[in-house]
Short mmCIF file of C-alpha atoms and ligand atoms in Angstrom, two decimals:
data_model
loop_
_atom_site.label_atom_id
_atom_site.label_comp_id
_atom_site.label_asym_id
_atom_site.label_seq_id
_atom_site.Cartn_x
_atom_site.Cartn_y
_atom_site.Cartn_z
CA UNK A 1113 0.00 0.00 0.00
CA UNK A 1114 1.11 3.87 -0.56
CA UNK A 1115 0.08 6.87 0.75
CA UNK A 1116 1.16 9.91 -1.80
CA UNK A 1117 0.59 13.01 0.20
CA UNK A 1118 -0.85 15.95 -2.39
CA UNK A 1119 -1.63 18.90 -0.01
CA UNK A 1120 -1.58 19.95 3.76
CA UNK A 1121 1.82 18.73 4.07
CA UNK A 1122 4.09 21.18 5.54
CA UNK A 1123 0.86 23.26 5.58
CA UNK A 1124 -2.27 23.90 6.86
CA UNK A 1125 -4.42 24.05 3.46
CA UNK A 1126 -4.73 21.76 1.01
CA UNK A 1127 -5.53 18.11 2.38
CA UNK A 1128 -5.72 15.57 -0.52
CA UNK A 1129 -4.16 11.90 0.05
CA UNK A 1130 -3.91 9.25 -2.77
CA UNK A 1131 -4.12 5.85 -1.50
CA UNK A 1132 -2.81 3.22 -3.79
CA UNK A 1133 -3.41 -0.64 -3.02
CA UNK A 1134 -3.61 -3.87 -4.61
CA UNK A 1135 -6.74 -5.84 -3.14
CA UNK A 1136 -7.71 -8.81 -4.73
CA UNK A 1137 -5.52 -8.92 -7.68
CA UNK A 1138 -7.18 -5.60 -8.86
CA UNK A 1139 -5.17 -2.00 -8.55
CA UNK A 1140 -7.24 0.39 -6.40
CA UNK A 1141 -6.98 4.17 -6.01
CA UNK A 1142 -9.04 6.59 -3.86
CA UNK A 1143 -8.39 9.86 -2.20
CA UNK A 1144 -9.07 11.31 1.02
CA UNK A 1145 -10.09 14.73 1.06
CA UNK A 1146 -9.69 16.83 -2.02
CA UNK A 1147 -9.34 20.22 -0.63
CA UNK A 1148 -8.48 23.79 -1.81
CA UNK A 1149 -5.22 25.62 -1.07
CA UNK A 1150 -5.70 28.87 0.74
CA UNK A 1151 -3.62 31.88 1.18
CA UNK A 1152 -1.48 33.84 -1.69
CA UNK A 1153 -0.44 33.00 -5.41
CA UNK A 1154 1.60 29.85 -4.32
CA UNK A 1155 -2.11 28.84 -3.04
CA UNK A 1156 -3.43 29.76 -6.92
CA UNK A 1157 -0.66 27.34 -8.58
CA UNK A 1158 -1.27 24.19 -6.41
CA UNK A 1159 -5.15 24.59 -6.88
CA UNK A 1160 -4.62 24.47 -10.84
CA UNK A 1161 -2.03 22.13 -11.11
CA UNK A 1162 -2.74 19.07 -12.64
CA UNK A 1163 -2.92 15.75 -10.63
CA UNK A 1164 0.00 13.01 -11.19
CA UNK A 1165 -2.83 10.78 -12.38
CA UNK A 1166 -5.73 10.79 -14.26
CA UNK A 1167 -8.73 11.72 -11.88
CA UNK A 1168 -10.65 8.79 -13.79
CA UNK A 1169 -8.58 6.58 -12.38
CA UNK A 1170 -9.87 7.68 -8.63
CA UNK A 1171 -11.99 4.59 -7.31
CA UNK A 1172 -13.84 6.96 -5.14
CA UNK A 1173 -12.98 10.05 -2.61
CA UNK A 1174 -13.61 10.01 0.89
CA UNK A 1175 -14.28 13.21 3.05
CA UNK A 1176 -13.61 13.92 6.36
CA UNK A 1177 -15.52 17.30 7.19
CA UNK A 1178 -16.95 20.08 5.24
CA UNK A 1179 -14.64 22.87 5.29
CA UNK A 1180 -12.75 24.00 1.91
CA UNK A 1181 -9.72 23.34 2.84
CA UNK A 1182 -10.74 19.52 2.66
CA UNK A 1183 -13.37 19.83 0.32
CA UNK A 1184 -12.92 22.60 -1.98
CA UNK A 1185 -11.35 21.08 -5.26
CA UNK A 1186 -13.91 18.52 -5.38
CA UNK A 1187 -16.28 20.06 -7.95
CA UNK A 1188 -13.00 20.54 -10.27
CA UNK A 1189 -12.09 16.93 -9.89
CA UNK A 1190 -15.60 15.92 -10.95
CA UNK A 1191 -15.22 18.73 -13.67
CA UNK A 1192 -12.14 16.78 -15.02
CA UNK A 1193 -13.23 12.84 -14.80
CA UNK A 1194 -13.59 11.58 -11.48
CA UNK A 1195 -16.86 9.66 -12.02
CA UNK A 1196 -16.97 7.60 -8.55
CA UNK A 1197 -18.81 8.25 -5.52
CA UNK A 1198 -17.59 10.79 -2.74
CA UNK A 1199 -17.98 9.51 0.83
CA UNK A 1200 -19.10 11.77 3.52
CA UNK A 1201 -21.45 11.89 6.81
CA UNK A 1202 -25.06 13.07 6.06
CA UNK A 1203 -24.29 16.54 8.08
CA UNK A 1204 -21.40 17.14 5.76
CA UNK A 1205 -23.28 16.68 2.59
CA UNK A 1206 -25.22 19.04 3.77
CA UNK A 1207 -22.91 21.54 4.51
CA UNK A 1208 -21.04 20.94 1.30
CA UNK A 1209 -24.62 22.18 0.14
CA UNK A 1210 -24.00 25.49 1.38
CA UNK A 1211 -20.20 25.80 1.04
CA UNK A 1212 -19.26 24.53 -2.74
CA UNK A 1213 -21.94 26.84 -4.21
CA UNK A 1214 -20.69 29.62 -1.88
CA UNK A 1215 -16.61 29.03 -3.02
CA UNK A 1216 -17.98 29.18 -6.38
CA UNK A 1217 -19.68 32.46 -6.28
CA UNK A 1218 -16.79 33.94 -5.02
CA UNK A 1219 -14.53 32.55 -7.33
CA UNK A 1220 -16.57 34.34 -10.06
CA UNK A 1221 -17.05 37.38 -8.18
CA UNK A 1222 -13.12 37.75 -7.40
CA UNK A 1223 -12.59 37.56 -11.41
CA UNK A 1224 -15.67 39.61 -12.23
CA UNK A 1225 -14.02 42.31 -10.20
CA UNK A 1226 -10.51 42.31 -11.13
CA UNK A 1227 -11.87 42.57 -14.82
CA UNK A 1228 -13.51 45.80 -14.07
CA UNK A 1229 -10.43 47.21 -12.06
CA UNK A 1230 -8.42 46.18 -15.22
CA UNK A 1231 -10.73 47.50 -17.50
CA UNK A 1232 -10.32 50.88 -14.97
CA UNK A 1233 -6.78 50.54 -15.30
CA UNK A 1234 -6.18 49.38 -11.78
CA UNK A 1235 -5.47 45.56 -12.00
CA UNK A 1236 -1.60 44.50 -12.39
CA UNK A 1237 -0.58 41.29 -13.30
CA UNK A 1238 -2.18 38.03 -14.14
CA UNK A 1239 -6.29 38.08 -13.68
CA UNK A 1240 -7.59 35.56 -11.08
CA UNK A 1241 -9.05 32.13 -12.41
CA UNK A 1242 -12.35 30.69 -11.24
CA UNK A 1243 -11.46 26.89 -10.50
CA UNK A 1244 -15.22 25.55 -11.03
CA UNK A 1245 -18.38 27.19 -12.09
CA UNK A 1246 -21.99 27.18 -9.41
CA UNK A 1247 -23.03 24.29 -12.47
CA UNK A 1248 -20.29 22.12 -11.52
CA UNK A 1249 -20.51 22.53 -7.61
CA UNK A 1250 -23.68 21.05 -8.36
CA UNK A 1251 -22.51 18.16 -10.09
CA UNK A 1252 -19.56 16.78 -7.32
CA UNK A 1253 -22.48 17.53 -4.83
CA UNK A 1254 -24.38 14.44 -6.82
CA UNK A 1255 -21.87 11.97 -6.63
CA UNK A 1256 -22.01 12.45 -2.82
CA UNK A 1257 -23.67 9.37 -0.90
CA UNK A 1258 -24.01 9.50 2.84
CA UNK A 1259 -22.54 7.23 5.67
CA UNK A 1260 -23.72 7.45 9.40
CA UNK A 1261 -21.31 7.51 12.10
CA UNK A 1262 -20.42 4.24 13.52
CA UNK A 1263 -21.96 2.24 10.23
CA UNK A 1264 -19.30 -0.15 8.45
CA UNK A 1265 -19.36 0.44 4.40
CA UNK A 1266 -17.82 -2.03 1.80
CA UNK A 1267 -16.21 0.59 -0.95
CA UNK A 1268 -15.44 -2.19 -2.84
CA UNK A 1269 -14.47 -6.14 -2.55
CA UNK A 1270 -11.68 -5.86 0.15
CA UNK A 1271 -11.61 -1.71 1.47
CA UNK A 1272 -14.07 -1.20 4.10
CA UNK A 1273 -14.94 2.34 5.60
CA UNK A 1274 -16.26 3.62 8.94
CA UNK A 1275 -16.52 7.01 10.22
CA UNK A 1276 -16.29 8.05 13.80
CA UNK A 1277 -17.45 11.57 15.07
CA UNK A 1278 -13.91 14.00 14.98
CA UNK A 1279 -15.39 16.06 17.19
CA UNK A 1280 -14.17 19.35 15.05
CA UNK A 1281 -17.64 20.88 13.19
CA UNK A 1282 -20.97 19.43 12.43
CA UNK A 1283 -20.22 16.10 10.50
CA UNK A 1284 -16.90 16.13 10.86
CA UNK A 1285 -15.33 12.48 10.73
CA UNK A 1286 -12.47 10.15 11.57
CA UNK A 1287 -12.13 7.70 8.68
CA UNK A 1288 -11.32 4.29 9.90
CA UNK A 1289 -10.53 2.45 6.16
CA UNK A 1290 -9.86 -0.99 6.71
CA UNK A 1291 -8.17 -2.49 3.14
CA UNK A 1292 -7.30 -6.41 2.81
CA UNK A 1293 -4.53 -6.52 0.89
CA UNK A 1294 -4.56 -10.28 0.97
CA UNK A 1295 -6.86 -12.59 2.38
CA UNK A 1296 -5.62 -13.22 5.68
CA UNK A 1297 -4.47 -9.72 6.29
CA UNK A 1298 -6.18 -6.43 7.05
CA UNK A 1299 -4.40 -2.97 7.10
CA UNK A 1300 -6.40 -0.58 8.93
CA UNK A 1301 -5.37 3.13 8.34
CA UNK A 1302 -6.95 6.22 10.51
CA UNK A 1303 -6.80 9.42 8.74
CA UNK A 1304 -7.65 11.93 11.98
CA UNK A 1305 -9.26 14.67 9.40
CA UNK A 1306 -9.63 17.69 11.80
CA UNK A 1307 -9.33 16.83 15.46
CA UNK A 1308 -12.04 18.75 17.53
CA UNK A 1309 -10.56 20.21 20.97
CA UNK A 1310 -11.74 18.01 24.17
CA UNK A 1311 -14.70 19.62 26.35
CA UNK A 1312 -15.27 22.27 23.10
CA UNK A 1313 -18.74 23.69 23.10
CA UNK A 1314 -21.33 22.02 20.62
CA UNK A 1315 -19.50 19.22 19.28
CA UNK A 1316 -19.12 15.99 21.51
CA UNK A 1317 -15.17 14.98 22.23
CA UNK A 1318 -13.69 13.03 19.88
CA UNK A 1319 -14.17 9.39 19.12
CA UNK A 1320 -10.88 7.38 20.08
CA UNK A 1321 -9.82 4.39 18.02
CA UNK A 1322 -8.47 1.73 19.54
CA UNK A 1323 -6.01 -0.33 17.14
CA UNK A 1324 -4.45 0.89 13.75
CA UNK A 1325 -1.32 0.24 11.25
CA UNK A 1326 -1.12 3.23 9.94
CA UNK A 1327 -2.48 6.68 11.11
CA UNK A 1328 -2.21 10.14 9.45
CA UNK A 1329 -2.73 12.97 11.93
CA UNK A 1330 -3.26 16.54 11.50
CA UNK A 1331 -0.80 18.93 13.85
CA UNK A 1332 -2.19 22.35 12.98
CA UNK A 1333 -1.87 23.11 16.89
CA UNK A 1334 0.92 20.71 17.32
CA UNK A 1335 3.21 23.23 18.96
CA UNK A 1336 0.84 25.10 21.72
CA UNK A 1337 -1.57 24.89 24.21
CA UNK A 1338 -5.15 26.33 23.88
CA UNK A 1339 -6.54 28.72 26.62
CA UNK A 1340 -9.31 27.55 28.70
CA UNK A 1341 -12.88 27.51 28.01
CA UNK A 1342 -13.10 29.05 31.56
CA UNK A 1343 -10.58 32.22 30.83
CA UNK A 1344 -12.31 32.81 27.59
CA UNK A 1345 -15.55 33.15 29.09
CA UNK A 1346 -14.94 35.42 31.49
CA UNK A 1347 -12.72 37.60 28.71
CA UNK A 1348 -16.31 37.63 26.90
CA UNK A 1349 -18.34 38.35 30.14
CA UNK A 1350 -15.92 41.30 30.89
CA UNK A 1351 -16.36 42.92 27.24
CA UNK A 1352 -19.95 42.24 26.88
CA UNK A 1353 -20.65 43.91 30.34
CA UNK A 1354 -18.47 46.78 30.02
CA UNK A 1355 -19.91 47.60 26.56
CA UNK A 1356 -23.44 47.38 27.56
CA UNK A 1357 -22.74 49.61 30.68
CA UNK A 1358 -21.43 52.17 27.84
CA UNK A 1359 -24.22 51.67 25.88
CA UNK A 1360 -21.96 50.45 22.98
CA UNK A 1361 -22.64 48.02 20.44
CA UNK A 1362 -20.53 45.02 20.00
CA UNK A 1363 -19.45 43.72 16.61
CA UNK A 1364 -18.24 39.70 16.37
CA UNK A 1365 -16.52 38.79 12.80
CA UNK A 1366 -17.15 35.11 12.61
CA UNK A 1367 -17.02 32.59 10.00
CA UNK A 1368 -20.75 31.65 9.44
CA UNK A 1369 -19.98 28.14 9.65
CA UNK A 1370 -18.58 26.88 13.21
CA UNK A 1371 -17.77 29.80 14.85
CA UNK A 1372 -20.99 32.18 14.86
CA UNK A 1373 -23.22 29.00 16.40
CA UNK A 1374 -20.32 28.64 19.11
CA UNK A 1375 -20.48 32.19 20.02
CA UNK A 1376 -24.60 32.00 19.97
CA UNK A 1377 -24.26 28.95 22.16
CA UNK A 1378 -21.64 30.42 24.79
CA UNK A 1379 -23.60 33.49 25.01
CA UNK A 1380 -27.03 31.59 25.42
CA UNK A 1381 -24.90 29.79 27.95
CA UNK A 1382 -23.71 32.89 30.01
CA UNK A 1383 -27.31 34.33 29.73
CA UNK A 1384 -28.49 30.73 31.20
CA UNK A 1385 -25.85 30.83 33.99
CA UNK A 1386 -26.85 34.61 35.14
CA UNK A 1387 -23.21 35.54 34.10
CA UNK A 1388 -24.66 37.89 31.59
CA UNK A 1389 -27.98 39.96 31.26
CA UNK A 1390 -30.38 39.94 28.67
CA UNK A 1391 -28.94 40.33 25.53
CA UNK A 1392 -30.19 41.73 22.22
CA UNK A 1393 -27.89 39.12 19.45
CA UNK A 1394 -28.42 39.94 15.66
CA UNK A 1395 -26.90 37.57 13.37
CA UNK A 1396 -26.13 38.89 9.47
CA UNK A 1397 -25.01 36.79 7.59
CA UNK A 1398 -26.96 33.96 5.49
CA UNK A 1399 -24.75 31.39 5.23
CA UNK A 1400 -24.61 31.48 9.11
CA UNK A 1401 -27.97 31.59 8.91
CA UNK A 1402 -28.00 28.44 6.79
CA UNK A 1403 -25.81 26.65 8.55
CA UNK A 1404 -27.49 27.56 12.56
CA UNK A 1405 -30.40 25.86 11.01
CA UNK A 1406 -28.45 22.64 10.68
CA UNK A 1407 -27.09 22.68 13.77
CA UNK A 1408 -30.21 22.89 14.88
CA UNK A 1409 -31.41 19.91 12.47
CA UNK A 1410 -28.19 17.94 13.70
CA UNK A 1411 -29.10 18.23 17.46
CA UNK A 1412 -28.86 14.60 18.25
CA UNK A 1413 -25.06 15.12 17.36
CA UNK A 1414 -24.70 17.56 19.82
CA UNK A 1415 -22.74 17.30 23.09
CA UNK A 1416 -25.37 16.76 25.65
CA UNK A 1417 -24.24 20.15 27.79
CA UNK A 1418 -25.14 21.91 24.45
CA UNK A 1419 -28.60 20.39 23.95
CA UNK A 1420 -29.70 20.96 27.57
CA UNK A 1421 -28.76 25.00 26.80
CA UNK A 1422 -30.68 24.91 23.74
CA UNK A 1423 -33.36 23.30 25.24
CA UNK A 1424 -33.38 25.50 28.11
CA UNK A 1425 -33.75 28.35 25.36
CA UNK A 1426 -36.27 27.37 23.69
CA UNK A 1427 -37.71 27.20 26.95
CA UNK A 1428 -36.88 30.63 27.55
CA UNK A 1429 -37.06 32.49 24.43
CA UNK A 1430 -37.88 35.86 26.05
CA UNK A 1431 -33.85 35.45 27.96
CA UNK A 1432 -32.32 36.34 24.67
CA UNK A 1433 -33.41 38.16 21.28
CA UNK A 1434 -31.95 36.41 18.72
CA UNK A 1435 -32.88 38.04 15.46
CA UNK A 1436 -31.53 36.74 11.93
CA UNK A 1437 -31.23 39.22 9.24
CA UNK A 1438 -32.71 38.05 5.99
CA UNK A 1439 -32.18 40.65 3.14
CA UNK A 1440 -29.70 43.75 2.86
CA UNK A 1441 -32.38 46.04 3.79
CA UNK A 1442 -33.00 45.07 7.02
CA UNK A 1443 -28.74 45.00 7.47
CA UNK A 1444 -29.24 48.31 6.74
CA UNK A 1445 -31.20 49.31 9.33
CA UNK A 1446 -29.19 48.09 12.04
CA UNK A 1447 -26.77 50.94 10.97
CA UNK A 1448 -29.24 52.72 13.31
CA UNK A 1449 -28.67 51.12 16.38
CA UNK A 1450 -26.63 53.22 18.60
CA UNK A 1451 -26.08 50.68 21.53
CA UNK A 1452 -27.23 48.07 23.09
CA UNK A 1453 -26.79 45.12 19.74
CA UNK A 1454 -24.56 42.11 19.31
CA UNK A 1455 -24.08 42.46 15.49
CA UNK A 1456 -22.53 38.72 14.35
CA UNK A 1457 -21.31 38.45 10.68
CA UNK A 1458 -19.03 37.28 8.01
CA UNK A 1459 -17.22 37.15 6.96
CA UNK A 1460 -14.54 35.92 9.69
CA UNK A 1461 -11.28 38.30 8.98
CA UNK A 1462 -13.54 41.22 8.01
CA UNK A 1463 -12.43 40.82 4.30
CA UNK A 1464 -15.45 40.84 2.50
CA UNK A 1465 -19.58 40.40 3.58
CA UNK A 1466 -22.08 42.32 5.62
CA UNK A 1467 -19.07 43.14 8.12
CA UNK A 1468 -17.60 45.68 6.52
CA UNK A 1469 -20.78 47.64 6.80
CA UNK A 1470 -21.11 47.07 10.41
CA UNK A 1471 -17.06 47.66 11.24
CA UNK A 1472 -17.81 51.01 9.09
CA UNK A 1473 -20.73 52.07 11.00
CA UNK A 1474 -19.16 51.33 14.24
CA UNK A 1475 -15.74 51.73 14.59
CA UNK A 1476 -15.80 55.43 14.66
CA UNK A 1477 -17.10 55.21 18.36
CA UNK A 1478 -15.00 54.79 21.02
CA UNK A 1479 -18.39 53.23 23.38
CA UNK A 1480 -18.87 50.16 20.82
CA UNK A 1481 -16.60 46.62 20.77
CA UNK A 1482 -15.14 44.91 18.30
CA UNK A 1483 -14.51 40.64 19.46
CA UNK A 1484 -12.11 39.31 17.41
CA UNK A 1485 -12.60 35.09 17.77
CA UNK A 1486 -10.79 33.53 15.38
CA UNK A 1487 -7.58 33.28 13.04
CA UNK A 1488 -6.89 36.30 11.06
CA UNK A 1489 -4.48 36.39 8.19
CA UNK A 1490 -1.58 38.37 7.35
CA UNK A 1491 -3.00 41.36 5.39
CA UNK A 1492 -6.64 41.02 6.56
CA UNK A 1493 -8.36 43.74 7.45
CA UNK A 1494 -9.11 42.05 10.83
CA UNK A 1495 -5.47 41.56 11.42
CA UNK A 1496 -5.03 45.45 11.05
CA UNK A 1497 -7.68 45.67 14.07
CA UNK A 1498 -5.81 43.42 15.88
CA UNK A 1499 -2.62 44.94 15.45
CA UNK A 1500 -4.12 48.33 16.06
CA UNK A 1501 -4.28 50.41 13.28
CA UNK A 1502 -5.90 53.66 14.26
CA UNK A 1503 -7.53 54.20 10.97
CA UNK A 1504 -8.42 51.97 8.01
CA UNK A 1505 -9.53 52.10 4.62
CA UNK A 1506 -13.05 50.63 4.03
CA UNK A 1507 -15.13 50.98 0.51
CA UNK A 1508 -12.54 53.47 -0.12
CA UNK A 1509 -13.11 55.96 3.11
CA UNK A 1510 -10.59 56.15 5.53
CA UNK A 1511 -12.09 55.07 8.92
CA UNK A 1512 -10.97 55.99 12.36
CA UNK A 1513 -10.68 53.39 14.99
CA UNK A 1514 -11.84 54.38 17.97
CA UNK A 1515 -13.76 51.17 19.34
CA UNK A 1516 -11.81 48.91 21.58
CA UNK A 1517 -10.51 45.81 20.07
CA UNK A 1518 -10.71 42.52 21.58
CA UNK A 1519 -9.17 39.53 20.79
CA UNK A 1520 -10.98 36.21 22.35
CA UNK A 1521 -8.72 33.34 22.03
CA UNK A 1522 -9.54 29.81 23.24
CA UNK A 1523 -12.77 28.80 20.61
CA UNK A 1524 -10.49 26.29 18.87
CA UNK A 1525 -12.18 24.18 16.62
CA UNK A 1526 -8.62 22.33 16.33
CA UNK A 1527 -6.96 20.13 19.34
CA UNK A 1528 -3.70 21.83 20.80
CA UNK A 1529 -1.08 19.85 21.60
CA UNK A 1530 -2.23 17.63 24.86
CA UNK A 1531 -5.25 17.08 22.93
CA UNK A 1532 -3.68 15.66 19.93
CA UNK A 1533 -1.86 13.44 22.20
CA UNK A 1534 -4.63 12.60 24.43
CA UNK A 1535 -6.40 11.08 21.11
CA UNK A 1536 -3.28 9.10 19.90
CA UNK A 1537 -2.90 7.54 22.93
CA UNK A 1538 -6.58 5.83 22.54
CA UNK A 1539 -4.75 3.74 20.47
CA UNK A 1540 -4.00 0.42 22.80
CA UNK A 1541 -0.49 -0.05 20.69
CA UNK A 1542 2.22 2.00 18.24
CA UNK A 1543 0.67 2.00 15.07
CA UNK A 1544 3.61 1.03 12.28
CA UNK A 1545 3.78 4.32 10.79
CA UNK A 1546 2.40 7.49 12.25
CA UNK A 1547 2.17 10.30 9.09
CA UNK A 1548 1.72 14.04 10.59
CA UNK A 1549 0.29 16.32 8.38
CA UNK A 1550 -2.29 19.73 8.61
CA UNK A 1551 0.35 22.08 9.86
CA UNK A 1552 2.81 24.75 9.30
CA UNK A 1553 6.30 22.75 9.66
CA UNK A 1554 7.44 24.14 13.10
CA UNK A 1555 3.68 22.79 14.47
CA UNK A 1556 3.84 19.21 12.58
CA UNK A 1557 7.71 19.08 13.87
CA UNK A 1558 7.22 19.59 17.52
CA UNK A 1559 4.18 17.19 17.72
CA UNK A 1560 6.31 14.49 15.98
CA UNK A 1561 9.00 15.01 18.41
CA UNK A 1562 6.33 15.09 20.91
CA UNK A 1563 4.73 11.79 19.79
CA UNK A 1564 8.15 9.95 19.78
CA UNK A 1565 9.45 10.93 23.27
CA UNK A 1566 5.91 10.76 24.89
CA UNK A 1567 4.37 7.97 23.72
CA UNK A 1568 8.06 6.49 22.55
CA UNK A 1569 5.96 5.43 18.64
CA UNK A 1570 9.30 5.20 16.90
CA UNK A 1571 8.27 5.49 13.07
CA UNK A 1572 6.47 8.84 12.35
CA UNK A 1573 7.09 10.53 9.60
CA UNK A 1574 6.19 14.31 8.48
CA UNK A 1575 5.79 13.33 4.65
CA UNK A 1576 6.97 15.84 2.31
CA UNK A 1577 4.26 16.90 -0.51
CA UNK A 1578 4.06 15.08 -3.86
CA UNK A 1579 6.47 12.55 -2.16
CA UNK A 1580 4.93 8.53 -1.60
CA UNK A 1581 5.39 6.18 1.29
CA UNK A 1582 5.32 2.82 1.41
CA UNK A 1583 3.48 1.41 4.35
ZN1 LIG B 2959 -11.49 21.72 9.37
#
């Protein structure tokens, strides 16, 4: 068997995996994950280059979780042959729902609007390509077919698949592949996909697997500890009450998907507990919209502490006032409200979406918050907050920063170190080859030393992209 590493090695974008075995006489080939590279040109040239094989000879694809990252270049691998069936857990299908049509519309608005700035005579260099069109989103999202957690799945005669919950987002999965390369011998392999952090809020801890040959781990985190839950919350109790007491508004970027229903839930939560006082929460952004919806749908998969707080809500409805803004008119109006509102919208680093409206209408005053939750990017607009710029330029207006800026750390959707640990030692012995993957090289290189001299697992390997490993 051979594992031939195509993405998220050495970095955190990116995750495709070719697996290669001969079961049953017969050649097999199937990916797992086939996501986009994020982040820069270098990110533009691995999305478009062409696969070492043909992507008609892919078996099939299986798919950890919904992000783009994993799943993004699916629709272009359909688009160029890949006729097989794509793998995933019911609440990831439909997530991709929302997502691949979304990464397509963007992709067409990015070029739509570099062709006007050239035609204005203010684009430079090479115009930006659109990697798949809405049309063909559609089509990968047909050769999807669903597996429950915990369900085993012949693929074909001899590779068997099972997914376990990864604890990470909704439908986010562990896939357990078990592949008989001759009769009397299994290999199981355990790609981790995206490792949720223990004890994180909405998603249940995740699943540990008890015996494996080979296991490919993701290290994004592999280098640091996360804060606690318990420090963060009281970091959000502190800037929600002082805020209110100003009669400022507060402003959350989040990504709509993950991060605003974590925020909803650990403010619901503080509400519940009497940490916080009513609170008026209006959430712009459809896709978070969407995707809150589903999370509702998905309850079952819940961690029970988060169903008993949305049960409690529903129980209370009149505790918070959770409004979600349909069309751009009523986003409009909230320009109005001088205190008092939790605006939460995307997108996430403040790039792009209904944010840039709100940061516009309230950063000017010095009473109002802005919570910064999650990763922001070199040259984002939300890293400027963060590294506090006193003005900024937004919809071509210079803007003066006078709101406070907060940065929240601790809502993780990723394992830190002790985590990542904790999960490898479910496994009851070394594996044979340990792959770490899913990180920027000083994170994947200080878990691997980590793994060797904790848990004393001799053979792991941080594969080098392109490269292929026997195992
Ligand atoms: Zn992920």
């Amino acid at each position: 068997m051979k594992i031939q590493f195509l993405g998220a090695a050495g970095e955190v974008t990116g995750s495709r995996h070719s697996v290669e075995a001969i079961v049953g006489g017969r050649d097999i080939r199937f990916m797992v994950d086939f996501g986009m590279f994020q982040g820069g040109r270098e990110a533009t040239a691995k999305n478009l280059e062409p696969l070492p094989f043909p992507p008609k000879a892919i078996d099939f694809v299986i798919l950890t979780h919904a992000h783009i990252d994993h799943s993004g270049l699916l629709p272009r691998l359909c688009a160029q042959g890949f006729v097989g069936p794509i793998y995933c857990t019911e609440a990831t299908f439909e997530l991709l729902k929302i997502l691949l049509p979304d990464s397509a519309h963007l992709q067409r608005s990015d070029v739509e609007r570099a062709v006007r700035r050239q035609k204005a005579g203010k684009w430079r260099g090479d115009l930006p390509v659109a990697l798949y069109s809405m049309e063909e989103a559609e089509l990968a999202l047909a050769q999807c077919e669903v597996l429950s957690y915990g369900k085993h799945l012949e693929l074909c005669k001899g590779v068997e698949l099972e997914f376990q919950n990864a604890g990470h987002i909704l439908g986010s999965a562990i896939a357990v592949i078990d592949i008989a390369e001759d009769e009397s011998k299994v290999k199981r392999c355990v790609f981790s996909g995206d490792i949720g952090m223990k004890g994180k809020l909405l998603m249940p801890d995740p699943a540990l697997i008890s015996q494996a040959d080979v296991v490919v781990i993701e290290s994004t985190y592999g280098d640091r500890l996360h804060k606690t839950l318990a420090e963060t919350e009281s970091e959000l109790i502190d800037v929600v009450t002082n805020t209110m007491n100003a009669h400022g508004n507060i402003v959350i970027p989040a990504f709509a998907v993950g991060r605003t229903q974590e925020i909803l839930f650990l403010l619901i939560d503080l509400v519940k507990r009497n940490l916080l006082p009513h609170l008026s929460i209006w959430v712009d952004s459809p896709m978070a919209t969407a995707a809150t919806h589903l999370t509702q749908h998905f309850f079952s998969q819940l961690d029970k502490e988060s169903q008993s707080t949305f049960e409690w809500f529903k129980n209370n409805p009149s505790a918070v006032d959770l409004r979600f803004i349909a069309d751009v008119e009523e986003s409009k109006a909230l320009n109005k409200i001088k205190g008092g509102a939790i605006i939460i919208s995307a997108s996430g680093m403040c790039d792009a979406g209904r944010i840039v409206h709100h940061l516009q209408n309230n950063l000017p005053r010095a009473q109002n918050a802005i919570v910064i939750t999650g990763f922001q990017a070199y040259g984002s607009l939300g890293r400027r907050l963060v590294d506090k710029a006193t003005k900024v330029r937004l919809f071509g207006e210079e803007v003066q920063v006078r709101a406070s800026i907060h940065t929240i750390g601790g809502l993780s959707a990723h394992a830190d170190q002790a985590g990542l640990l904790d999960w490898l030692r479910g496994f009851r012995s070394a594996p044979k080859s340990v792959f770490v993957v899913h990180g920027e090289p000083e994170a994947s290189a200080v878990l691997a030393q980590a793994i060797r001299e904790e848990l004393e697992w001799k053979n792991v390997v941080i594969p080098e992209r392109l490269h292929s490993y026997s195992c």
